[in-house]
CSV table of C-alpha atoms and ligand atoms in Angstrom, one decimal:
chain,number,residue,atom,x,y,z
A,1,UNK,CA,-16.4,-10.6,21.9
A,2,UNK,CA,-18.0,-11.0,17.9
A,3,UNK,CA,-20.1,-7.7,17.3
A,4,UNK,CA,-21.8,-6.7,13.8
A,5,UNK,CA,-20.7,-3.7,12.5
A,6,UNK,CA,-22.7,-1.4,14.1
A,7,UNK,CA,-22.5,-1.9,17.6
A,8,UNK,CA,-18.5,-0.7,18.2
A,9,UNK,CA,-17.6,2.7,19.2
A,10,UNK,CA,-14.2,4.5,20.0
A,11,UNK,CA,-14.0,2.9,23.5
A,12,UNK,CA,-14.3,-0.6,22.0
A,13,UNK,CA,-11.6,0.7,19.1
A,14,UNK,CA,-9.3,1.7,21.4
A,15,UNK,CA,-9.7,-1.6,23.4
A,16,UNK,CA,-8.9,-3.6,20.6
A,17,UNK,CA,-6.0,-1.5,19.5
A,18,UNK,CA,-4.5,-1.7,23.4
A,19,UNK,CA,-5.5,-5.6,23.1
A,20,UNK,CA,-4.0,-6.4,19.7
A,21,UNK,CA,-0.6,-4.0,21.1
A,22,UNK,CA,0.3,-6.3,24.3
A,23,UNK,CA,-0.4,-9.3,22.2
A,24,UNK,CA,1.6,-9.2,19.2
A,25,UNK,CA,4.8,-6.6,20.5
A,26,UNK,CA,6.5,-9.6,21.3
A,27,UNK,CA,6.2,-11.8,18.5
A,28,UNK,CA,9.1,-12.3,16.9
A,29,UNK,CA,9.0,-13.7,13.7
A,30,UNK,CA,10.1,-13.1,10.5
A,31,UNK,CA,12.9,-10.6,9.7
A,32,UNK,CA,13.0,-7.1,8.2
A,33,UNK,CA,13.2,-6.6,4.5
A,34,UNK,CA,17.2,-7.0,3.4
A,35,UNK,CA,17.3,-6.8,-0.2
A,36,UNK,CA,17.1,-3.3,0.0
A,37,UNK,CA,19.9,-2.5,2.8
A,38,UNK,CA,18.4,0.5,4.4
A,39,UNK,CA,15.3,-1.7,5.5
A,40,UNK,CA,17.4,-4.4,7.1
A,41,UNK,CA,18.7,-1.6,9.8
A,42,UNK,CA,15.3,0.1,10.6
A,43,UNK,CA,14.5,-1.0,15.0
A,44,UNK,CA,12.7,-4.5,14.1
A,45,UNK,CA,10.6,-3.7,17.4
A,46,UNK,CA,9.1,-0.9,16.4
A,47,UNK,CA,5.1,-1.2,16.4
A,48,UNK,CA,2.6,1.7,16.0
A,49,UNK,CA,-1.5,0.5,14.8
A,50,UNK,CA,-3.8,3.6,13.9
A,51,UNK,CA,-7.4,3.3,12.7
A,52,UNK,CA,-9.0,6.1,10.9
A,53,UNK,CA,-12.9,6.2,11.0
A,54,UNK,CA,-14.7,8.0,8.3
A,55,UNK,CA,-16.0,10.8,10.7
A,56,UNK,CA,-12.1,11.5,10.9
A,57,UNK,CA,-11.7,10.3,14.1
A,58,UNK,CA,-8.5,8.7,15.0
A,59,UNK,CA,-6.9,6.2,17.5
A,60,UNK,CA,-3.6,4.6,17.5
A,61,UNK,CA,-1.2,3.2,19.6
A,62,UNK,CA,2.5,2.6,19.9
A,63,UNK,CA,5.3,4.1,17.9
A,64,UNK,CA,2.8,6.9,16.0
A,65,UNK,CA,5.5,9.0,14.8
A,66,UNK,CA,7.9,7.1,13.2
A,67,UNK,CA,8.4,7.8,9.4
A,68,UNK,CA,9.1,4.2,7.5
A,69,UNK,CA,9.1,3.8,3.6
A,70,UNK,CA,6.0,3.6,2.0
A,71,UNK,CA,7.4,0.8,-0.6
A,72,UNK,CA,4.4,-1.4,-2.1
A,73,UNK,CA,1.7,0.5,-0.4
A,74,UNK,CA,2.9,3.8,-3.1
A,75,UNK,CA,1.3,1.6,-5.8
A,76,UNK,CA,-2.3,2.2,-4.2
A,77,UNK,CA,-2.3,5.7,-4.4
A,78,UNK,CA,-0.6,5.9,-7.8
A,79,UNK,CA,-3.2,3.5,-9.0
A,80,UNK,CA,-6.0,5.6,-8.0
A,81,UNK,CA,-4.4,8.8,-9.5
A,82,UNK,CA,-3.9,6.5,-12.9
A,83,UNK,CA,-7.7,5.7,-12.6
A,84,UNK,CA,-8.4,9.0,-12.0
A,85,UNK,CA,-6.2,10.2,-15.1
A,86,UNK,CA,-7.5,7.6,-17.5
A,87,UNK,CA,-10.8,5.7,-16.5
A,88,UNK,CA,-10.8,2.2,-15.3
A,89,UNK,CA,-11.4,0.5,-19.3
A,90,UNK,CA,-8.1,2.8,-20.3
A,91,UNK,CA,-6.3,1.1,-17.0
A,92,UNK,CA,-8.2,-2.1,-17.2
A,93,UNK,CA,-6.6,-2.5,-20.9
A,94,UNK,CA,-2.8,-1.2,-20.7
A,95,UNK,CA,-2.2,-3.0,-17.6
A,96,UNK,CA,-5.2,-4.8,-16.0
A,97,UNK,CA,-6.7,-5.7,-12.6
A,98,UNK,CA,-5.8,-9.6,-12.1
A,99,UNK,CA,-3.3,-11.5,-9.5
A,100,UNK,CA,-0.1,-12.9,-11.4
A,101,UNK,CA,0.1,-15.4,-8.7
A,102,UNK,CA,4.1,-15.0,-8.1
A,103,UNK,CA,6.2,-12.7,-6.2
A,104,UNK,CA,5.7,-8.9,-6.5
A,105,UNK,CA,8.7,-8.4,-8.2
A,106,UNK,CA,8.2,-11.8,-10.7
A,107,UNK,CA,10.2,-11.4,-14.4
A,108,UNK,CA,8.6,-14.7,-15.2
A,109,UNK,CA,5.0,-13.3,-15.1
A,110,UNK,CA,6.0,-10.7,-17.2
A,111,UNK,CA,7.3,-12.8,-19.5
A,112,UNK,CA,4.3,-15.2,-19.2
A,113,UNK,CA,1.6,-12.3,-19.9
A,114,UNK,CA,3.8,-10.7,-22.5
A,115,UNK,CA,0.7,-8.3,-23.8
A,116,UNK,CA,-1.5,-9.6,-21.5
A,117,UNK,CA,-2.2,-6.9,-18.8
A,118,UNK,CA,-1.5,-8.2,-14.7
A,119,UNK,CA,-2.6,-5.1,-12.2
A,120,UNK,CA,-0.5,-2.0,-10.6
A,121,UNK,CA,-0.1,-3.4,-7.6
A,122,UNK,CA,2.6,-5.3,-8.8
A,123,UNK,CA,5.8,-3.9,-9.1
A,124,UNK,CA,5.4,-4.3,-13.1
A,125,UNK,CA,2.1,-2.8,-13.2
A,126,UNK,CA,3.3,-0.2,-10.9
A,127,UNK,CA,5.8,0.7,-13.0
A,128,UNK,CA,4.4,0.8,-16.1
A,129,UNK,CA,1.6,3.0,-14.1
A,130,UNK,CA,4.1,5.8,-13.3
A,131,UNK,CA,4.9,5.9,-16.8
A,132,UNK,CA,1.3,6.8,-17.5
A,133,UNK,CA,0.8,9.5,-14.9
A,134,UNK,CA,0.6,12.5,-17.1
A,135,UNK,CA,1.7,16.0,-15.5
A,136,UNK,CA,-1.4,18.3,-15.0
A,137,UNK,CA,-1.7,21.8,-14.7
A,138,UNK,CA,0.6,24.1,-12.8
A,139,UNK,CA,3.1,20.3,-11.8
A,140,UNK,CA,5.8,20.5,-13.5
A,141,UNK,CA,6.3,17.0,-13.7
A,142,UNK,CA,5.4,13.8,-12.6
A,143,UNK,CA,6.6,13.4,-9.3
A,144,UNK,CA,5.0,16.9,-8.3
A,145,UNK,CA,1.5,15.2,-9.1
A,146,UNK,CA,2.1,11.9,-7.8
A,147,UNK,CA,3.9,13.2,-4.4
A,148,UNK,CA,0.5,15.9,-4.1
A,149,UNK,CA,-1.6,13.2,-4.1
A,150,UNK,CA,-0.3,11.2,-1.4
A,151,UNK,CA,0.0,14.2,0.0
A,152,UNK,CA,-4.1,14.7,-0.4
A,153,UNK,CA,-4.8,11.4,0.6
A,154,UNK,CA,-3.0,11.3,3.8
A,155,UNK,CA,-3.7,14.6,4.7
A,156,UNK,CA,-0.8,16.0,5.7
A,157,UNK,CA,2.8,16.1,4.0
A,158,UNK,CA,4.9,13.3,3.6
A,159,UNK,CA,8.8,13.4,1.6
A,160,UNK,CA,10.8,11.0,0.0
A,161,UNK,CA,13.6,9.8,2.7
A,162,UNK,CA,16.6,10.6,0.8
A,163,UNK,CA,18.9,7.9,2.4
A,164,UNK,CA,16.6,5.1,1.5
A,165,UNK,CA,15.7,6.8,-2.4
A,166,UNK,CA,19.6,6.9,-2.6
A,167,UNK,CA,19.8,3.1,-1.3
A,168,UNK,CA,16.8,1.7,-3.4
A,169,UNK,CA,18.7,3.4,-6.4
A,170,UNK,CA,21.8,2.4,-6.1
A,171,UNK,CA,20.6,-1.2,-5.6
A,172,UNK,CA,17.5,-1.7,-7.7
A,173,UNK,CA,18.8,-3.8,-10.6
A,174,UNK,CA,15.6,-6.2,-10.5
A,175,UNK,CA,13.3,-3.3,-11.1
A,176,UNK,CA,15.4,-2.1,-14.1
A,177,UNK,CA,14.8,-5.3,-15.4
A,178,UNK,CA,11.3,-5.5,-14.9
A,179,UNK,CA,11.2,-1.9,-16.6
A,180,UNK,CA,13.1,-3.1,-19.9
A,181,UNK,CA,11.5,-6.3,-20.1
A,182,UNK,CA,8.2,-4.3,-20.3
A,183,UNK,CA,9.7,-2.2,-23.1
A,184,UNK,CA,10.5,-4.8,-25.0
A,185,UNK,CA,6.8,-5.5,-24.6
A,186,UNK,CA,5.4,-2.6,-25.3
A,187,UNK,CA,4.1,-1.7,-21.8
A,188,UNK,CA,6.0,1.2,-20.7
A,189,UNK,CA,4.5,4.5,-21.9
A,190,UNK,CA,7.0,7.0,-21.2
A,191,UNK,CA,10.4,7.0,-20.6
A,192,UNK,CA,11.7,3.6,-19.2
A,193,UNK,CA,14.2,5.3,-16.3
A,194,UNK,CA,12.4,8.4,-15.7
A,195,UNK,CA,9.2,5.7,-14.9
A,196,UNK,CA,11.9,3.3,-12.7
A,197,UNK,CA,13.0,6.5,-10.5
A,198,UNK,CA,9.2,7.9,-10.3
A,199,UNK,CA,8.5,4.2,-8.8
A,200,UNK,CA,11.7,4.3,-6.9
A,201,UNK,CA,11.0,7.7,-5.3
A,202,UNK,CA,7.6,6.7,-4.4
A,203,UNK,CA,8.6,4.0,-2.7
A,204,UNK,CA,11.1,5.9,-1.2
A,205,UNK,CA,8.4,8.0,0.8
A,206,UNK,CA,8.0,8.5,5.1
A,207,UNK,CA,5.0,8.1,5.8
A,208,UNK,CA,4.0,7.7,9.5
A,209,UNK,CA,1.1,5.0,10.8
A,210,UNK,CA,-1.3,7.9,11.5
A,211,UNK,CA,-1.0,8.9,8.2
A,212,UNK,CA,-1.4,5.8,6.8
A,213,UNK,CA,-4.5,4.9,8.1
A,214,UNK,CA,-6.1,8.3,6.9
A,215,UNK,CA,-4.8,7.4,3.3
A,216,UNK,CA,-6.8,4.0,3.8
A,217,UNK,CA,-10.1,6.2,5.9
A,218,UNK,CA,-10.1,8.1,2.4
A,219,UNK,CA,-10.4,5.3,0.2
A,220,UNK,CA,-13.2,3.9,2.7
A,221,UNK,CA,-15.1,6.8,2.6
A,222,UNK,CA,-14.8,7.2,-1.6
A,223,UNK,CA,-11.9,9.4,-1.9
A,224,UNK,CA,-12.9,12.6,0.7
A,225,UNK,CA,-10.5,12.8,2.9
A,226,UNK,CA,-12.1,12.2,6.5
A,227,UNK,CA,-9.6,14.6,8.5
A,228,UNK,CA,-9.3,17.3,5.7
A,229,UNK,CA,-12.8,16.9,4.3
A,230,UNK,CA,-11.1,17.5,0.5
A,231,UNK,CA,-12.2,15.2,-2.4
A,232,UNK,CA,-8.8,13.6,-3.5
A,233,UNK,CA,-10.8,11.5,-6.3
A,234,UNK,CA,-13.7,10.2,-7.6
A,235,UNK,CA,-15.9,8.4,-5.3
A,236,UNK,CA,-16.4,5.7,-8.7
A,237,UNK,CA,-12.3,5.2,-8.5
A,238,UNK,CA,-12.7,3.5,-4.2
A,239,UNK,CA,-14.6,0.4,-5.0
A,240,UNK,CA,-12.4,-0.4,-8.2
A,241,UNK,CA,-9.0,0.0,-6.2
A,242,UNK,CA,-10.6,-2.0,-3.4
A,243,UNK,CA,-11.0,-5.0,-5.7
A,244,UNK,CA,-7.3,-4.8,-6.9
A,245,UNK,CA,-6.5,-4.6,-3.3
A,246,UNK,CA,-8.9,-7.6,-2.3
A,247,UNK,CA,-7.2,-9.8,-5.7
A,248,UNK,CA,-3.6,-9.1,-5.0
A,249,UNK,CA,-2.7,-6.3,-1.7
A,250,UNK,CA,-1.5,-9.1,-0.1
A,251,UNK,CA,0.8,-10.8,-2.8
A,252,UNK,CA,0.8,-15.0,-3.2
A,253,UNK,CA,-1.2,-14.4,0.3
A,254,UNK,CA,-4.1,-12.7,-0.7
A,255,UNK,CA,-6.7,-15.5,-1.0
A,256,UNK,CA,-5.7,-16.4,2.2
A,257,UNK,CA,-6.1,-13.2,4.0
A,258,UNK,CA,-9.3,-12.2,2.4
A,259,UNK,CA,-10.5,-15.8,3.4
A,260,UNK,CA,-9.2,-15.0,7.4
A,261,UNK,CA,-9.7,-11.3,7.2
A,262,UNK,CA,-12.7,-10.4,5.2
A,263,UNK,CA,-10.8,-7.1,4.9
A,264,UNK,CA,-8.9,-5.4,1.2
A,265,UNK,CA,-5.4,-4.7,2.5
A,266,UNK,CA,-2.2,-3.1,0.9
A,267,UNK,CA,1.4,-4.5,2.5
A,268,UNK,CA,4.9,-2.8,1.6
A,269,UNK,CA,8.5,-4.3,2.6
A,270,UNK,CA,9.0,-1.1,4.8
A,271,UNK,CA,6.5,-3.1,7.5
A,272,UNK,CA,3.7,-0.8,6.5
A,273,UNK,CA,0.1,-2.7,5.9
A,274,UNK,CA,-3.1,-0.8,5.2
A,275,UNK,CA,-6.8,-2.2,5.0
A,276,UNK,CA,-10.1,-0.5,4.0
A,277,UNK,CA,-13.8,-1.3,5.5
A,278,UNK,CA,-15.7,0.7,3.0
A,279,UNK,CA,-17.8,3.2,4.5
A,280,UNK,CA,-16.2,2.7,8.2
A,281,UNK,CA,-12.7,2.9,8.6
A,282,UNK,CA,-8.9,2.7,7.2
A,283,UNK,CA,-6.5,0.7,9.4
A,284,UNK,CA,-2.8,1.0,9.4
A,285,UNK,CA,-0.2,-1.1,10.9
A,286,UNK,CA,3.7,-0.5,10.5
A,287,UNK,CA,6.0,-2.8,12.2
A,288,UNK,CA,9.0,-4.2,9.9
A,289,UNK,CA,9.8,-7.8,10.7
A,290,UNK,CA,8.2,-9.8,7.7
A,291,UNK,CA,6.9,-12.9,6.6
A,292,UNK,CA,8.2,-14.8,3.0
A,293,UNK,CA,5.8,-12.9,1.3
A,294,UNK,CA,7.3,-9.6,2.0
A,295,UNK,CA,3.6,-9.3,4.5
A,296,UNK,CA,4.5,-7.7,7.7
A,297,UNK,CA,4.2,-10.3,10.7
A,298,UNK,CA,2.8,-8.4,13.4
A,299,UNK,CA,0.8,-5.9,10.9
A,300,UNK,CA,-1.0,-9.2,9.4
A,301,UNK,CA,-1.9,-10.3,13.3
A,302,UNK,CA,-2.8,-7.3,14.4
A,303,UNK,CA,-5.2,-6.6,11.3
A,304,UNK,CA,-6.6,-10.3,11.6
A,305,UNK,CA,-7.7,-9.8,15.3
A,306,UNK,CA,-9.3,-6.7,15.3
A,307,UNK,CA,-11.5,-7.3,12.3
A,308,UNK,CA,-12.0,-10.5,13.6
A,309,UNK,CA,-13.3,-9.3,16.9
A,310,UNK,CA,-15.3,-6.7,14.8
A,311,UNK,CA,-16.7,-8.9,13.3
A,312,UNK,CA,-16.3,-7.0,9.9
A,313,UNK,CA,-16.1,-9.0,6.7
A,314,UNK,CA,-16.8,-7.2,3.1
A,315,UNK,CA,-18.2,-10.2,2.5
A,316,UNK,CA,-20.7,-10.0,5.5
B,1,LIG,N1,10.5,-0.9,-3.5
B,1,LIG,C1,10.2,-2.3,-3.3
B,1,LIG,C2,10.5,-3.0,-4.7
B,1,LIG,O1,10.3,-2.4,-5.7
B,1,LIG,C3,8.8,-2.4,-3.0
B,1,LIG,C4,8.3,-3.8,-2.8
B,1,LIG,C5,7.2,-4.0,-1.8
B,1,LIG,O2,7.0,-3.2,-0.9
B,1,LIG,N2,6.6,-5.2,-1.9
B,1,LIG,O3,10.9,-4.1,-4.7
């Protein structure tokens, strides 16, 4: 069943979601996320897929309701809030849009690039990003304006899940490092540990599947929301944080995906993955066992096969 992209509807959606469910629930590969000890004890069976078309229209499956930490994915959002702030040559040249082709959490890039910018979606580039997010308005601070717009872009409210904030913190030695490594570089632009807990909180966030695919429906459909209808940022910002999506969502793995997949996707160690078909849909999965790349196993399959049966490439 290979279709173009304009002959699915919801009955075909809903097909493939039911398909993709029964196929991969039982694969049991990989293992949950353990460096940070509140992820190694979240139900490795739980499953939930949602897809969020730009008309707003949603249809998911499985465990819907669950709130899992946002993790990795928190560096799309805060991206596009950066971009928003600053204007892509401002983000382009304090911290960049290219793969460091190592680990997420790689010291050696860092000390490879030195000045040389690598991209927020990255924990380095991610952290040096929340140090740029500058309080607007009526926010207080930082984490008022960041937090509202994941708000905005899921459409609903999400908040930080204080056991796993408290865990992260007490265990995220490797981020420090990465912060004052990028001090000593020049690349933090506001306080280093204020910047480190900002990442940590965000991170830190419950986000459920169905929200998550309406984060990645907004991106698709350049930055209005498709359930709330509100423009959450410019529609100039979607196409530029797709691209650091397509060069690095999905870590040392991301040529290889966008060679199988076709489709820009965003992974966090909580088990959360989202993907963006510009102009069509978002697509969310959330199951936590992962693969060595910190890529959640059954979120990775279940992406693969529904695109695949789509028959949706960006590259089409
Ligand atoms: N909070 C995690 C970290 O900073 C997020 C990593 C991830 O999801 N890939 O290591």
């Amino acid at each position: 069943m290979i279709m173009n992209r304009c002959s699915f509807n919801n009955d075909i959606l809903h097909k493939l979601i039911d398909d993709a469910y029964s196929k991969f629930r039982d694969l049991d590969d990989g293992q949950n996320a353990s460096y940070i000890p509140f992820l190694k004890d979240v139900d490795s069976k739980l499953f939930g897929i949602s897809i969020c078309l730009t008309d707003g229209t949603i249809i998911s499956k499985g465990d819907t309701t669950y709130l899992f930490g946002l993790e990795s994915i928190s560096k799309v959002p805060t991206a596009i809030l950066a971009l928003q702030q600053y204007g892509a040559s401002y983000i382009l040249e304090h911290i960049g849009s290219n793969a460091t082709g190592m680990d997420f959490g790689s010291l050696l890039a860092i000390l490879l690039e030195q000045n040389q910018p690598s991209t927020p979606l990255v924990n380095a580039g991610a952290i040096a990003a929340c140090s740029l997010i500058k309080p607007i308005g009526s926010m207080s601070d930082k984490w008022d304006i960041i937090i509202q717009n994941i708000n905005a872009l899921c459409g609903s409210e999400t908040k930080v899940i204080e056991d796993l904030y408290k865990n992260e913190t007490d265990t995220n030695f490797h981020n420090r490092s990465i912060t004052w490594l990028l001090k000593s570089y020049n690349r933090m632009y506001d306080d280093p540990e204020m910047s480190l807990d900002i990442y940590t909180r965000q991170c830190s966030i419950g986000v459920n599947v169905n929200q998550l695919a309406v984060m990645a429906g907004t991106i698709a459909n350049k930055g209005t929301n498709p359930l709330t209808k509100k423009n959450v940022f410019d529609r100039t910002h979607a196409p530029q944080i797709i691209s650091m999506m397509a060069t690095v969502g999905m870590y040392q793995e991301t040529g290889d995906w966008m060679f199988r997949t076709g489709i820009p996707a965003k992974s966090g160690v909580g088990g959360g993955i989202i993907a963006v078909y510009p102009n069509v849909m978002g697509i969310a999965v959330f199951s936590p066992k992962l693969n060595q790349y910190g890529n959640s196993i059954r979120g990775e399959h279940t992406i693969k096969y529904i695109v695949n049966q789509l028959g949706l490439s960006i590259y089409e």
